Coordinates of C-alpha atoms in Angstrom, one line a residue:
X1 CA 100.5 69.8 75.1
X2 CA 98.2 66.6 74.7
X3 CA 94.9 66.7 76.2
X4 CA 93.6 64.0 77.6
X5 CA 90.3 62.8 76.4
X6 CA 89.0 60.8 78.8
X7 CA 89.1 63.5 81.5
X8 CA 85.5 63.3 83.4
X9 CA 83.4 66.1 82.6
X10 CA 80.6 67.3 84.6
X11 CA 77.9 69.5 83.4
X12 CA 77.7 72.9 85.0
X13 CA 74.4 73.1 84.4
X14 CA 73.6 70.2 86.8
X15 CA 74.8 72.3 90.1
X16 CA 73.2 75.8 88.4
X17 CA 74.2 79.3 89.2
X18 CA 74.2 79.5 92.9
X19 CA 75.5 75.7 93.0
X20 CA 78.4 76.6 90.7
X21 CA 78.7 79.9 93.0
X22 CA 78.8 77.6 96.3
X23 CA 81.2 74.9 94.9
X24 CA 83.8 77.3 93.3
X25 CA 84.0 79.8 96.5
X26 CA 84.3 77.2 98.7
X27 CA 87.9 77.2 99.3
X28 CA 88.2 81.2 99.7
X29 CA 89.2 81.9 103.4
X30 CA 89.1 85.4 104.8
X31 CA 92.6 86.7 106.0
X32 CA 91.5 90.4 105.8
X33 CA 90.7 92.5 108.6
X34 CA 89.4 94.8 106.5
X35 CA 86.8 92.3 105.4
X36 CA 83.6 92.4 107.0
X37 CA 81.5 90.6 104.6
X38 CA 82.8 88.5 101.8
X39 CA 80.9 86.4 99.4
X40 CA 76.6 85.5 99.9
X41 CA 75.1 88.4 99.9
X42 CA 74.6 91.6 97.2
X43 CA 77.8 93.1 98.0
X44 CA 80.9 92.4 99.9
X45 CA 81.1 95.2 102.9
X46 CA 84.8 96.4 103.5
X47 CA 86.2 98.2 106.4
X48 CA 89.5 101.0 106.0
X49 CA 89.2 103.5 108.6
X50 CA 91.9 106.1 107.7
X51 CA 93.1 104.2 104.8
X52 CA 92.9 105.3 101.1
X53 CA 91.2 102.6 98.7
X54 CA 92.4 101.7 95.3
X55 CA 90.6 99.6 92.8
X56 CA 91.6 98.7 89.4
X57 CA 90.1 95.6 87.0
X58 CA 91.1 94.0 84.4
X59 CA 89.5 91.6 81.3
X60 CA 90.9 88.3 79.9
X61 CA 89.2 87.1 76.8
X62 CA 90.0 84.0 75.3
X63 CA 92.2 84.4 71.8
X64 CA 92.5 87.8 73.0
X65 CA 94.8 87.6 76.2
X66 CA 95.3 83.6 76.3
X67 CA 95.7 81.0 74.3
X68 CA 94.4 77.5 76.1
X69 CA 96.2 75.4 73.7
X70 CA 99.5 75.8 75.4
X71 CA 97.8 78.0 78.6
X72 CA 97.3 75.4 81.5
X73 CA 93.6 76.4 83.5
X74 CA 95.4 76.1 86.7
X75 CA 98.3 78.8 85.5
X76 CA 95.4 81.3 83.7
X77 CA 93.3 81.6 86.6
X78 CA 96.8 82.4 88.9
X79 CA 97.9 85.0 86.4
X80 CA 94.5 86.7 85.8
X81 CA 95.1 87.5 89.5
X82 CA 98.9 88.6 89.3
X83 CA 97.9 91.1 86.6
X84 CA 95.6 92.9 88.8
X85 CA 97.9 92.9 91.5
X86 CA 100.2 94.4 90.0
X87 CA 98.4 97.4 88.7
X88 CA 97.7 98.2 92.8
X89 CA 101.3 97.5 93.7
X90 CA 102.1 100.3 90.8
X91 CA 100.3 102.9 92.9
X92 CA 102.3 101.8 96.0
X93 CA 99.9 100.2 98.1
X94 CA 98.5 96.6 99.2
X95 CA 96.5 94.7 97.5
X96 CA 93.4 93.3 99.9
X97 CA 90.3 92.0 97.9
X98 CA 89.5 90.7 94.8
X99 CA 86.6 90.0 93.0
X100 CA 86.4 87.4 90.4
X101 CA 83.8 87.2 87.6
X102 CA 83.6 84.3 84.5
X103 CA 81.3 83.7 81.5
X104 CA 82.1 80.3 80.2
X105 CA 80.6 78.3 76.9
X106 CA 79.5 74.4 77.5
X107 CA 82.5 73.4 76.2
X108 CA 83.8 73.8 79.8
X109 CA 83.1 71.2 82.5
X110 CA 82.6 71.7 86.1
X111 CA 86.6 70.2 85.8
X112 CA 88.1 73.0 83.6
X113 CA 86.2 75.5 85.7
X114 CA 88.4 73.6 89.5
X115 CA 91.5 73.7 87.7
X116 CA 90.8 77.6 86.9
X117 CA 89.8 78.5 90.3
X118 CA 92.6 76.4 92.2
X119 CA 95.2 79.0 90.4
X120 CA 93.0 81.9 91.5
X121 CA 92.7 80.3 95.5
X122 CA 96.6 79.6 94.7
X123 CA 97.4 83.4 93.9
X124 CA 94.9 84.3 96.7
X125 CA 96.8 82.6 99.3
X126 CA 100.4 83.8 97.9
X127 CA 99.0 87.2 97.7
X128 CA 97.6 86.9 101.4
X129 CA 94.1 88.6 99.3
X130 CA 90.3 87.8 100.2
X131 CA 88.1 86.9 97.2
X132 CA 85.0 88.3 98.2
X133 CA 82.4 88.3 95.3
X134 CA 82.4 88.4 91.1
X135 CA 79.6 86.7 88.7
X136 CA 79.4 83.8 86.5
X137 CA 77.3 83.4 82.8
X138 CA 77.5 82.0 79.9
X139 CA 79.4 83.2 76.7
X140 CA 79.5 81.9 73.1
X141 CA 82.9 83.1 72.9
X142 CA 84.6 80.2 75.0
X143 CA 86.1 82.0 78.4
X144 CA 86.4 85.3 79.8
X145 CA 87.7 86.2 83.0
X146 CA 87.0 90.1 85.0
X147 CA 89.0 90.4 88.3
X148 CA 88.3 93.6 89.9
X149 CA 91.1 94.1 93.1
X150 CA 91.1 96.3 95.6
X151 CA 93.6 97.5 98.0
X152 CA 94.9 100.2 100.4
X153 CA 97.5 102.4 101.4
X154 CA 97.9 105.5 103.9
X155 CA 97.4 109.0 101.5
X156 CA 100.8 110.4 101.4
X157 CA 102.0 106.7 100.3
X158 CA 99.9 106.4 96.6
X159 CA 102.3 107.1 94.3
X160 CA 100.4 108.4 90.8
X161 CA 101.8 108.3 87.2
X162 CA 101.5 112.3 87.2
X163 CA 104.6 113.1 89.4
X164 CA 108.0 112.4 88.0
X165 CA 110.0 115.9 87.6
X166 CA 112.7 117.0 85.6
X167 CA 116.6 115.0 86.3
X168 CA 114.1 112.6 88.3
X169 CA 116.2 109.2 87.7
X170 CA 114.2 106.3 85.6
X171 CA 114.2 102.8 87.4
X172 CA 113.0 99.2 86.6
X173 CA 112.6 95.9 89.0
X174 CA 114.0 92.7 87.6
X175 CA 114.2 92.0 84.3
X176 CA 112.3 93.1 81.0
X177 CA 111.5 91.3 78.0
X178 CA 111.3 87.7 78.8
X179 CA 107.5 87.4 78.7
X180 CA 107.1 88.1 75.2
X181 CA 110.1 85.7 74.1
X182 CA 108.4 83.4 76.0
X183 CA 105.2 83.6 74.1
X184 CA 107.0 83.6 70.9
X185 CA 108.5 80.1 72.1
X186 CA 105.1 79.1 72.9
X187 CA 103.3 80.1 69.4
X188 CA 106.0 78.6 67.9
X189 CA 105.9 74.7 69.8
X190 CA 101.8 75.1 68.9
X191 CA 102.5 75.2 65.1
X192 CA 104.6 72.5 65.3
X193 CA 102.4 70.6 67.5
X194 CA 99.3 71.4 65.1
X195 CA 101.6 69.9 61.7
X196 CA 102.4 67.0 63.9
X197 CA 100.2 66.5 67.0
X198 CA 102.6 63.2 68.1
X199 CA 105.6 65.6 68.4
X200 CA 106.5 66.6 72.3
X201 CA 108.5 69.6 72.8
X202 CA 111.7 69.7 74.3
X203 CA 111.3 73.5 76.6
X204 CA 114.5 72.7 79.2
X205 CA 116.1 75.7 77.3
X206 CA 113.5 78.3 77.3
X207 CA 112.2 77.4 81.3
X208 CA 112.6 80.7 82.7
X209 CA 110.9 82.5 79.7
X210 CA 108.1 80.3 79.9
X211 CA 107.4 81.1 83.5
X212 CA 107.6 84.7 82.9
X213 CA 104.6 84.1 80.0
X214 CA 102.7 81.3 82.3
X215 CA 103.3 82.7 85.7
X216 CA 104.0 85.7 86.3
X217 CA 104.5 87.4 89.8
X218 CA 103.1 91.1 90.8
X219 CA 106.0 92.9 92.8
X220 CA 104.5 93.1 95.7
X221 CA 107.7 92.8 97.4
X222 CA 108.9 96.4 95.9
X223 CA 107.1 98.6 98.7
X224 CA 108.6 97.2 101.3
X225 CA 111.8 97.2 99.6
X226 CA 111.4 100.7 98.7
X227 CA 110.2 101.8 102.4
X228 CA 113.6 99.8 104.0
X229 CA 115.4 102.2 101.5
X230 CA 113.3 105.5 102.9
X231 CA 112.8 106.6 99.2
X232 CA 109.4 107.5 98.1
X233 CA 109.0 107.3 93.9
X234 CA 107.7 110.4 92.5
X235 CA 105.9 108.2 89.7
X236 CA 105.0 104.7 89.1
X237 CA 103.6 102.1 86.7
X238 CA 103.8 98.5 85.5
X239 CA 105.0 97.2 82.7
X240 CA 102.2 95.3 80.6
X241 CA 101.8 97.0 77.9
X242 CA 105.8 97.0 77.2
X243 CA 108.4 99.3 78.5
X244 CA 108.3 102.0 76.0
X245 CA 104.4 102.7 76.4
X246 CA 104.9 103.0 79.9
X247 CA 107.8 105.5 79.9
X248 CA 105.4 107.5 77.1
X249 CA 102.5 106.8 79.9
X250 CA 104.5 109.0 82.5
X251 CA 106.3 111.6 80.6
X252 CA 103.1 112.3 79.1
X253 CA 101.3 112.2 82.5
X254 CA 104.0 114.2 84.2
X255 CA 105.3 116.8 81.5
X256 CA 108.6 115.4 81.2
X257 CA 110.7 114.0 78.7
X258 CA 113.3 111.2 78.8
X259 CA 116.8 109.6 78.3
X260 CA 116.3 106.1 78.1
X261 CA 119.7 104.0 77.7
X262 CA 120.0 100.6 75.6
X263 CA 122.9 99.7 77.9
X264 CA 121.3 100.3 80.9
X265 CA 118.4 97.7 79.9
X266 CA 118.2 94.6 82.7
X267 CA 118.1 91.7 80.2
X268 CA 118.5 87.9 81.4
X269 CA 121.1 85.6 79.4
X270 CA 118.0 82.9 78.7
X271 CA 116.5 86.3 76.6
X272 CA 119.2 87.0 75.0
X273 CA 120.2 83.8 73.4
X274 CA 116.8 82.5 72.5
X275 CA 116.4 86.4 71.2
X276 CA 119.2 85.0 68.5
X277 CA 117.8 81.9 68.2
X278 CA 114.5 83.7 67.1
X279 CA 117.0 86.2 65.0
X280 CA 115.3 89.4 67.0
X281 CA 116.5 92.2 68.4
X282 CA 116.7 92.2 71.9
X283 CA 116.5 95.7 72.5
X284 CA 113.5 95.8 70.4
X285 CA 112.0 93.5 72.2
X286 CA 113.3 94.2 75.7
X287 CA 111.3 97.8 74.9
X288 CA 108.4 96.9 73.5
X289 CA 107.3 93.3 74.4
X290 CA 105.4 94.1 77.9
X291 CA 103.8 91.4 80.2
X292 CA 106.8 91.4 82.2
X293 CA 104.5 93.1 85.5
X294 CA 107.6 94.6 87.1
X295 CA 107.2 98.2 88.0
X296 CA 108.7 101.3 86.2
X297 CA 109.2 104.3 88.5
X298 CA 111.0 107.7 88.9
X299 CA 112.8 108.7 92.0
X300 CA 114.7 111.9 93.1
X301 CA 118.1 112.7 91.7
X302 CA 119.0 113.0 95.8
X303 CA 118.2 109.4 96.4
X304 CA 120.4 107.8 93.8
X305 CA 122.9 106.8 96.7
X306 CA 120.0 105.2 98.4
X307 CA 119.3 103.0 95.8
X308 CA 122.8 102.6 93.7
X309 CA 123.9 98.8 93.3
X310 CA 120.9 97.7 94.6
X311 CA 120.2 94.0 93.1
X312 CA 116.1 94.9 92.7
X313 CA 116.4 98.3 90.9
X314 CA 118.1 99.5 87.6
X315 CA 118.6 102.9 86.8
X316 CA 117.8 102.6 82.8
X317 CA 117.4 106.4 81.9
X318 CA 116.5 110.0 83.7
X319 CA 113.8 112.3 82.9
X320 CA 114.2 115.8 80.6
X321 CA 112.6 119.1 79.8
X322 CA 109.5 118.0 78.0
X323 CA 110.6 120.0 75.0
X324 CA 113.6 117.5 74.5
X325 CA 111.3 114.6 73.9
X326 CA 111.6 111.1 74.4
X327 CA 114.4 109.4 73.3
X328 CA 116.6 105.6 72.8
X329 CA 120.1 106.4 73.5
X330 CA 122.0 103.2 72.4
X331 CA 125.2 101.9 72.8
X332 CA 126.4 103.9 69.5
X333 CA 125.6 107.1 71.6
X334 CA 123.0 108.3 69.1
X335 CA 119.5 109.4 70.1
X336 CA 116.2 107.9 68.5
X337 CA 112.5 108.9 69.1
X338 CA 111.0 106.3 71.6
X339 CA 107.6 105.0 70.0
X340 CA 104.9 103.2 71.6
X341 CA 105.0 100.0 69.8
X342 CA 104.1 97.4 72.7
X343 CA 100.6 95.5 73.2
X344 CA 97.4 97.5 71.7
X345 CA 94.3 96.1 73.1
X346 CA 92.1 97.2 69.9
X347 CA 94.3 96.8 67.3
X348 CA 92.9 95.6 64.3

């Protein structure tokens, strides 16, 4: 968590706007097919025949979304790409493009600005995306990043928020929860590091919940899992904004109410005890602390043998008449009215 001081620094304004353009892009290769012109000239020109396209965005603002005292460059720049990702692997397609646009203040070097876009060429190769365009400027409010990604899927694939039905069954990938107990970990070394700056934490015990903050990973894996399994979900989302906003996101969306149950939750052991550690309720916080990127979905009643004991899926609830609400059922048996209480971008 010590920066070092005697990095070199190199003025962006020495290479200027096309120079920085030319010497940050150099490392994007194309991989898409669909790509017929990339980045260096007004727009990128992409090619999908018969193919639906879906494009979603997403803003980063620094102090907003990050925090670059305990935020490496390198990680921020691959996670500002997961998070768009994932909002195209929640409508069931593949992700193809992206776009990348930053406005940086001159407290950032030409080195600050590498380190960034290594972690967006690194999520671009994982990801097997094209960058093919964005913008730079300037900001007097340190950084902000814009990705804009695009992908594509064959019509009757999308799956839409709008869909789930009554007895449709509730499922989750992975786990939920660790994100935000990873943050807290975070916020919590930084204070300590800013009453004693010579202190070094010790984060062996918290490793997994600090990757789930720092580096997160889109589930792009889950359509092909879910085609293998021949089931098709009647809704989708991902969980960024925490779990209980989402399920309110498709019940409201689709009509529905729903059962969610505490003892159904996926929870890791690392969550749990740090959870205590913290003195937090991990339910509470398995519900409502978002950032995880997995995907929420509803499938048919009919394809619950399909996907029963699956290690990638949990079946954490089903879906009700609308009129019966949506509701917590814990451990105790008793219902309580789900609230959105997870990540607010214009809160106060």
């Amino acid at each position: 968590m010590i920066e070092d001081k005697n990095q070199q620094r190199t003025s962006i304004a020495q290479l200027g706007e096309f120079g920085l353009i030319d010497h940050l892009t150099k490392n994007f290769k194309i991989n898409q097919a669909s790509t017929l012109k990339g980045i260096g000239d007004d727009a990128a020109v992409l090619d999908f025949k018969d193919k639906k396209v879906v494009v979603s965005t997403d803003l980063l603002i620094e102090g907003v979304h990050f925090d670059l005292a305990y935020m490496p460059l390198k990680h921020l720049g691959y996670k500002a790409v997961v998070v768009n990702v994932s909002d195209i692997c929640a409508m069931n397609a593949k992700a193809t493009q992206i776009t990348v646009s930053v406005a940086v203040s001159n407290r950032f070097p030409l080195e600050a600005l590498d380190e960034l876009f290594a972690g967006i060429t690194h999520a671009a190769t994982e990801y097997n995306i094209d960058v093919i365009g964005g913008d730079t400027t300037s900001s007097q409010k340190g950084l902000i990043i814009s990705i804009t990604a695009i992908g594509e899927a064959d019509e009757e694939e999308i799956v839409y928020r709008n869909g789930a039905k009554q007895t449709d069954l509730l499922v989750v990938t992975g786990d939920i929860g660790a994100a935000y107990m990873g943050l807290q970990v975070l916020e919590r070394e930084k204070q300590v590091f800013q009453v004693n700056p010579n202190s070094q934490p010790d984060l062996d015990a918290y490793t997994y919940l600090i990757e789930r903050q720092l580096r997160p990973e889109a589930r792009k894996d889950v359509r092909t899992l879910l085609h293998a399994l021949e089931i098709k979900p009647t809704s989708m989302i991902d969980i960024s904004d925490g779990l209980s906003s989402e399920i309110m996101h498709l019940c409201k969306q689709s009509n529905v109410g729903c059962n969610l149950y505490e003892d159904k939750l996926p929870i890791d052991p690392q969550f749990i005890n740090v959870c205590e550690e913290f003195n937090i309720d991990s339910t509470t916080v398995a519900i409502n602390g978002g950032e995880d990127y997995e995907l929420l979905f509803t499938i048919a009643m009919e394809d619950f043998e399909k996907i029963k004991g699956n290690p990638n899926f949990t079946i954490i609830g089903h879906m009700t008449q609308e009129s019966e609400g949506i509701h917590l059922v814990t451990r105790a048996n008793t219902k309580i009215a789900l609230k959105a209480r997870g990540w607010n971008a214009l809160a106060e």
